[in-house]
CSV table of C-alpha atoms in Angstrom, one decimal:
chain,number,residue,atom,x,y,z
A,1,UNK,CA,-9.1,-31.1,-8.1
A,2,UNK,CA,-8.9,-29.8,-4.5
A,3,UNK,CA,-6.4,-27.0,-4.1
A,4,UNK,CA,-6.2,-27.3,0.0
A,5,UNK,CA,-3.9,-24.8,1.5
A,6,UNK,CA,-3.1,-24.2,5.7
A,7,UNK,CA,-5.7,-21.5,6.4
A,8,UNK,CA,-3.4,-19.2,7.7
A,9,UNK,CA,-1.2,-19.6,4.2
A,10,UNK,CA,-4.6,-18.0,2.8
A,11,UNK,CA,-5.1,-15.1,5.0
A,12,UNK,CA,-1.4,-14.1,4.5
A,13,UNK,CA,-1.6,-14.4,0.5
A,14,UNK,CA,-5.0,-12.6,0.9
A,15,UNK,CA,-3.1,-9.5,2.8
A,16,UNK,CA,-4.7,-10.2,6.1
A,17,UNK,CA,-1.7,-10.4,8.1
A,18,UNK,CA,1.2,-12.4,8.4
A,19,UNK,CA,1.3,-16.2,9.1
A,20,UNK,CA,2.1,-15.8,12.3
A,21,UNK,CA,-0.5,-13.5,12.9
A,22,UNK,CA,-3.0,-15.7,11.4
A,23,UNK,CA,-1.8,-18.4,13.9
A,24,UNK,CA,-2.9,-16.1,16.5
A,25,UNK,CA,-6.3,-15.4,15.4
A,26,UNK,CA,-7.1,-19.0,14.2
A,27,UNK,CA,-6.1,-20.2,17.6
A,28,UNK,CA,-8.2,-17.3,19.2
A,29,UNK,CA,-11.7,-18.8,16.8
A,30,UNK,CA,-12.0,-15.8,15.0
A,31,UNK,CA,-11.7,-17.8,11.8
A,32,UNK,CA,-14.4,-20.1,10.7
A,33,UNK,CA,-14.6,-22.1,7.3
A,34,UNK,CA,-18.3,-23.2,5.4
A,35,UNK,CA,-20.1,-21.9,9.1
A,36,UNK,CA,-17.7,-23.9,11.1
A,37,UNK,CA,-15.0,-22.2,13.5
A,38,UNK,CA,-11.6,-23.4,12.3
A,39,UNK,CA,-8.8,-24.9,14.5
A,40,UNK,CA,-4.9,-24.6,14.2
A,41,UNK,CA,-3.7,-26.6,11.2
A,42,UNK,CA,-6.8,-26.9,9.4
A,43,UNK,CA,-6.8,-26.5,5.9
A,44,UNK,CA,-9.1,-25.0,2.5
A,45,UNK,CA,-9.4,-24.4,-0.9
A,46,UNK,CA,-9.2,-20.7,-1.3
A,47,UNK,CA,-11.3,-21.2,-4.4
A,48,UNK,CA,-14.4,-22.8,-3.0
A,49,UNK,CA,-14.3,-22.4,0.6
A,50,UNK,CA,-16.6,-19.5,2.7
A,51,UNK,CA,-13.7,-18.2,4.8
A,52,UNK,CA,-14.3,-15.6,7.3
A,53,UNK,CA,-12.4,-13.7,9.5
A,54,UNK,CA,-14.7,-12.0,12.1
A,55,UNK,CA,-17.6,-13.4,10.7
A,56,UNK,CA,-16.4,-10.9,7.3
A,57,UNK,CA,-15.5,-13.0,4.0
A,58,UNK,CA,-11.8,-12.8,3.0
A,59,UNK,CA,-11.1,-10.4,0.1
A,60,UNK,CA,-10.9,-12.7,-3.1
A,61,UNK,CA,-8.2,-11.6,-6.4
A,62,UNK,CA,-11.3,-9.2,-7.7
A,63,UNK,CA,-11.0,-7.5,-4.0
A,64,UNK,CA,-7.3,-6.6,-4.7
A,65,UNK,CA,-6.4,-3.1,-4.8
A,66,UNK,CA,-3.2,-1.6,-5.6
A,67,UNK,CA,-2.1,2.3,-4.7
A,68,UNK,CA,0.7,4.3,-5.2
A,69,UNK,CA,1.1,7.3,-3.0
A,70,UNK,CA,4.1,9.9,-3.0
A,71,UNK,CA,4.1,9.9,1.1
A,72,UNK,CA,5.3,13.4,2.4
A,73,UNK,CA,7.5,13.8,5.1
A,74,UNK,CA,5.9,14.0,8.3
A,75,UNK,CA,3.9,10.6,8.9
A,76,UNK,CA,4.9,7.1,9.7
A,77,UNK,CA,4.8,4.1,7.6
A,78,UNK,CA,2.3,2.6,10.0
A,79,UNK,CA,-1.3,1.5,10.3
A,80,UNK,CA,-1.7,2.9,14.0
A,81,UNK,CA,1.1,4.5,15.9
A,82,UNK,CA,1.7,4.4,19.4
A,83,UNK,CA,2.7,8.0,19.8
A,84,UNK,CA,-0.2,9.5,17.7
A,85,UNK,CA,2.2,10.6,14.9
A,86,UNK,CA,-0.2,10.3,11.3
A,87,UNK,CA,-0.2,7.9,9.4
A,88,UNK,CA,0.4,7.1,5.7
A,89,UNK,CA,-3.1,5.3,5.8
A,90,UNK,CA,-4.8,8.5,6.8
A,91,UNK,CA,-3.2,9.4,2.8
A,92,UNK,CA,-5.2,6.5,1.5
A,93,UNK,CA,-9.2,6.6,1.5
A,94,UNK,CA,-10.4,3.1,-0.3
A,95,UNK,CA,-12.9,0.5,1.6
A,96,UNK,CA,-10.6,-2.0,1.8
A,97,UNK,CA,-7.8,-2.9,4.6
A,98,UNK,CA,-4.8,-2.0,2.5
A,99,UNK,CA,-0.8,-2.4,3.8
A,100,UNK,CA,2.0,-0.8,3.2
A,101,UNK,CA,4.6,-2.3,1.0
A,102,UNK,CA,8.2,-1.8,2.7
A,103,UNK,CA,8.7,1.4,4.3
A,104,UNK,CA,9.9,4.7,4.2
A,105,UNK,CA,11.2,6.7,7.8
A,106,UNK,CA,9.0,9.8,9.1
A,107,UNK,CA,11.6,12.3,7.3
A,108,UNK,CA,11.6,10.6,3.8
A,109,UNK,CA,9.2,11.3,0.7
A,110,UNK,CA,8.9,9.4,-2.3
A,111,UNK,CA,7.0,6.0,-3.9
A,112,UNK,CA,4.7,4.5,-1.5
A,113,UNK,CA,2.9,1.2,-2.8
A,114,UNK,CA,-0.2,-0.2,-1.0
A,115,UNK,CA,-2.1,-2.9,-1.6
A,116,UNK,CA,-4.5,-6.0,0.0
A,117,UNK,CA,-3.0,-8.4,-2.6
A,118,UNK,CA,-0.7,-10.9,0.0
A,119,UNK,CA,1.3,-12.7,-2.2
A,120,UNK,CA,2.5,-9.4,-4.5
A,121,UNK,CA,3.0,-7.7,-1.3
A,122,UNK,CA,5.6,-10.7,0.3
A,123,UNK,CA,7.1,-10.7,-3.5
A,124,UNK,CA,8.2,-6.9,-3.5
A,125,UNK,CA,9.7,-6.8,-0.1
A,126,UNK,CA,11.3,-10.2,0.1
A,127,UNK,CA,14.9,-9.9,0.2
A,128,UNK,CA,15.5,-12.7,-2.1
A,129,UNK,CA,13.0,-11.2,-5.2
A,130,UNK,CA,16.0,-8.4,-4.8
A,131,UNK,CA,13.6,-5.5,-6.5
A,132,UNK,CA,15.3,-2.9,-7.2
A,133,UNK,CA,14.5,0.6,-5.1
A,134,UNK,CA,16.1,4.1,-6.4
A,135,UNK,CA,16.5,6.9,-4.3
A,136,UNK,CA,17.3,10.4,-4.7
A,137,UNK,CA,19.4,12.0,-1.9
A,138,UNK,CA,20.5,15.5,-1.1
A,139,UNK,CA,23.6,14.7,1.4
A,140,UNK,CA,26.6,16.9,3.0
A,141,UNK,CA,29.9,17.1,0.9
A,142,UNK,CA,30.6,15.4,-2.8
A,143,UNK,CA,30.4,11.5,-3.1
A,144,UNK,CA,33.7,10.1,-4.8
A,145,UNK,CA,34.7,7.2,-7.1
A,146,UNK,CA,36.3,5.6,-4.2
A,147,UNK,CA,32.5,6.0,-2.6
A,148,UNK,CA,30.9,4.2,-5.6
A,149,UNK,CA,33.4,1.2,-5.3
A,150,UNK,CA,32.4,1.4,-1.4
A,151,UNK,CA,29.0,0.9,-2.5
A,152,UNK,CA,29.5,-1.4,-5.3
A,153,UNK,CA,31.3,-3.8,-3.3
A,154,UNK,CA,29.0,-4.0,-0.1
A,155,UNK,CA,29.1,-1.7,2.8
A,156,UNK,CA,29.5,-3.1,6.9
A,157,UNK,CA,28.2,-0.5,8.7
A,158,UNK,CA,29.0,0.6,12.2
A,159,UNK,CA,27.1,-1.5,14.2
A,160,UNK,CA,28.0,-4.9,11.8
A,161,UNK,CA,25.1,-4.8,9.4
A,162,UNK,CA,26.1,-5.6,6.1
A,163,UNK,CA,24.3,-4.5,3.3
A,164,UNK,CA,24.3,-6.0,0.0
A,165,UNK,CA,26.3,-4.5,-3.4
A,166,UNK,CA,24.9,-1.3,-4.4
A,167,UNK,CA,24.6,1.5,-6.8
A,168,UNK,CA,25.8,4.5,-5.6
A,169,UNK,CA,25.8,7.6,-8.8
A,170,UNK,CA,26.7,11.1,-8.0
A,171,UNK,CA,24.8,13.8,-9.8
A,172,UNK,CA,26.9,16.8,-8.5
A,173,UNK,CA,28.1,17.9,-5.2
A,174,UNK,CA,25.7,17.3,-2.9
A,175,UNK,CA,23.4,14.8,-4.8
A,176,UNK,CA,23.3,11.3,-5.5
A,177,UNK,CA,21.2,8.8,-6.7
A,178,UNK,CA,20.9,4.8,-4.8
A,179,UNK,CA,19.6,1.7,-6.0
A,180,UNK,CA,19.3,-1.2,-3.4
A,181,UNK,CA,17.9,-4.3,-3.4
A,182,UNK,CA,17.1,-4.6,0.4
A,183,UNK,CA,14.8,-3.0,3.0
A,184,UNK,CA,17.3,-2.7,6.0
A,185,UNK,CA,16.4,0.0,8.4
A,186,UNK,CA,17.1,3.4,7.6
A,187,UNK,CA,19.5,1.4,5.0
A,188,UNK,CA,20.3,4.2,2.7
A,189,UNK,CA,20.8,7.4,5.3
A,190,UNK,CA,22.9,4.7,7.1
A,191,UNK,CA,25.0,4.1,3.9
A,192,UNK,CA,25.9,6.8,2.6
A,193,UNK,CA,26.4,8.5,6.6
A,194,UNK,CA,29.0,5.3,6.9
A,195,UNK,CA,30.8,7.7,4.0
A,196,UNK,CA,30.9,10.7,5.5
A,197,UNK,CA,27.7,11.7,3.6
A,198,UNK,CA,24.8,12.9,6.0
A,199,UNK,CA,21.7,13.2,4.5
A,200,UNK,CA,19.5,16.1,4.3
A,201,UNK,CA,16.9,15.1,2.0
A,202,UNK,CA,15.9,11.3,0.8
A,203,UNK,CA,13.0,10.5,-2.0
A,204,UNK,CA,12.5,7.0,-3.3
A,205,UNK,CA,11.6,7.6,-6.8
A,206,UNK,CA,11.4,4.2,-8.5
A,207,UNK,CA,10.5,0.2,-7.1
A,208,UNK,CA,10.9,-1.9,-9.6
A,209,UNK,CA,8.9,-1.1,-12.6
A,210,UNK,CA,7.3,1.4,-10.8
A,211,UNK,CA,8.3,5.2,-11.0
A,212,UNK,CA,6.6,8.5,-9.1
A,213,UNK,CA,7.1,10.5,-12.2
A,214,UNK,CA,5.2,13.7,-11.7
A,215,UNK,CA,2.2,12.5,-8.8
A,216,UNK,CA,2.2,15.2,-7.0
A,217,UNK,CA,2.9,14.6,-2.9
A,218,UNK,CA,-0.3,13.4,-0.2
């Protein structure tokens, strides 16, 4: 039975790029299918069809890779940057084109997955999948119960964001632990500053089922 799926549906499930992207180099002939240069809103089976992408075969599932890096602060969640700041894949030294899953600022450590796999990698960070992301924050001043309720309802930020229900669970003065379900920009310095909590120090330490535990940083 012929599994036929929009060709740039593959190259985003086979962590190429995103659809969109794949509309531009489709439309650009840099993707042919069995010897033949594809066109906009042409179709394959994944499973049988030669795909290429710069005359290079697609990765298949046996290609996938999957990394977890505990980033260190000083380098963007980036492939290239524009400002020739380092980058996280300078950490990661494998053969194939591997992506980022989420992000985490310049000034943040913690769990870092990559991976090549498209279809896990649009799971993880997809809003609606919710996956759970923990943080550990060193912040200025002592979060309160009437912070946790803040959190636990939803916050609005300053500039109208809103951010979905979240965990907020003090450890002591001055430290805390998050769990979100989104990927907002900058979403949990910009929480708990919203509560008169600055942070000074931010380390995601879980995703889902996956935890840092003791992998040492770089």
């Amino acid at each position: 039975m012929s599994l036929l799926q929009r060709l740039q549906k593959i190259l985003a499930a086979r962590g190429i790029c995103s659809r969109r992207k794949a509309e531009e180099m489709i439309t650009a002939g840099r993707v042919s299918v069995n010897g033949a240069v594809a066109n906009l809103g042409d179709s394959a089976d994944p499973e049988t069809d030669e795909i290429r992408l710069d005359g290079d075969l697609l990765p298949t599932a046996s290609d996938y890779v999957y990394i977890l890096l505990h980033k260190p602060r000083g380098f963007v969640t980036t492939a290239s940057d524009e400002k020739g700041r380092p980058n996280v894949i300078q950490l990661v030294d494998v053969p194939q084109r591997v992506y980022p899953v989420g992000r985490l600022d310049m000034d943040s450590e913690g769990l870092l997955l990559f991976t090549n796999d498209g279809d896990l990698l649009h799971r993880l960070i997809s809003p609606k999948k919710e996956v759970p992301k923990v943080y550990y924050a060193r912040h200025e001043g002592a979060a309160t119960q009437e912070d946790v309720q803040a959190f636990a309802d939803g916050l609005t930020l300053r500039d109208g964001t809103v951010c979905l229900p979240a965990k907020l669970e003090p450890l002591g003065p001055g430290e805390s632990l998050i769990t979100v379900c989104e990927g907002k920009y900058h979403q949990v310095r910009r929480m708990l500053a919203s509560r008169g909590l600055p942070v000074t120090y931010l380390e995601r330490r879980q995703e889902g089922a996956l935890t840092l535990c003791n992998l040492p940083r770089g």
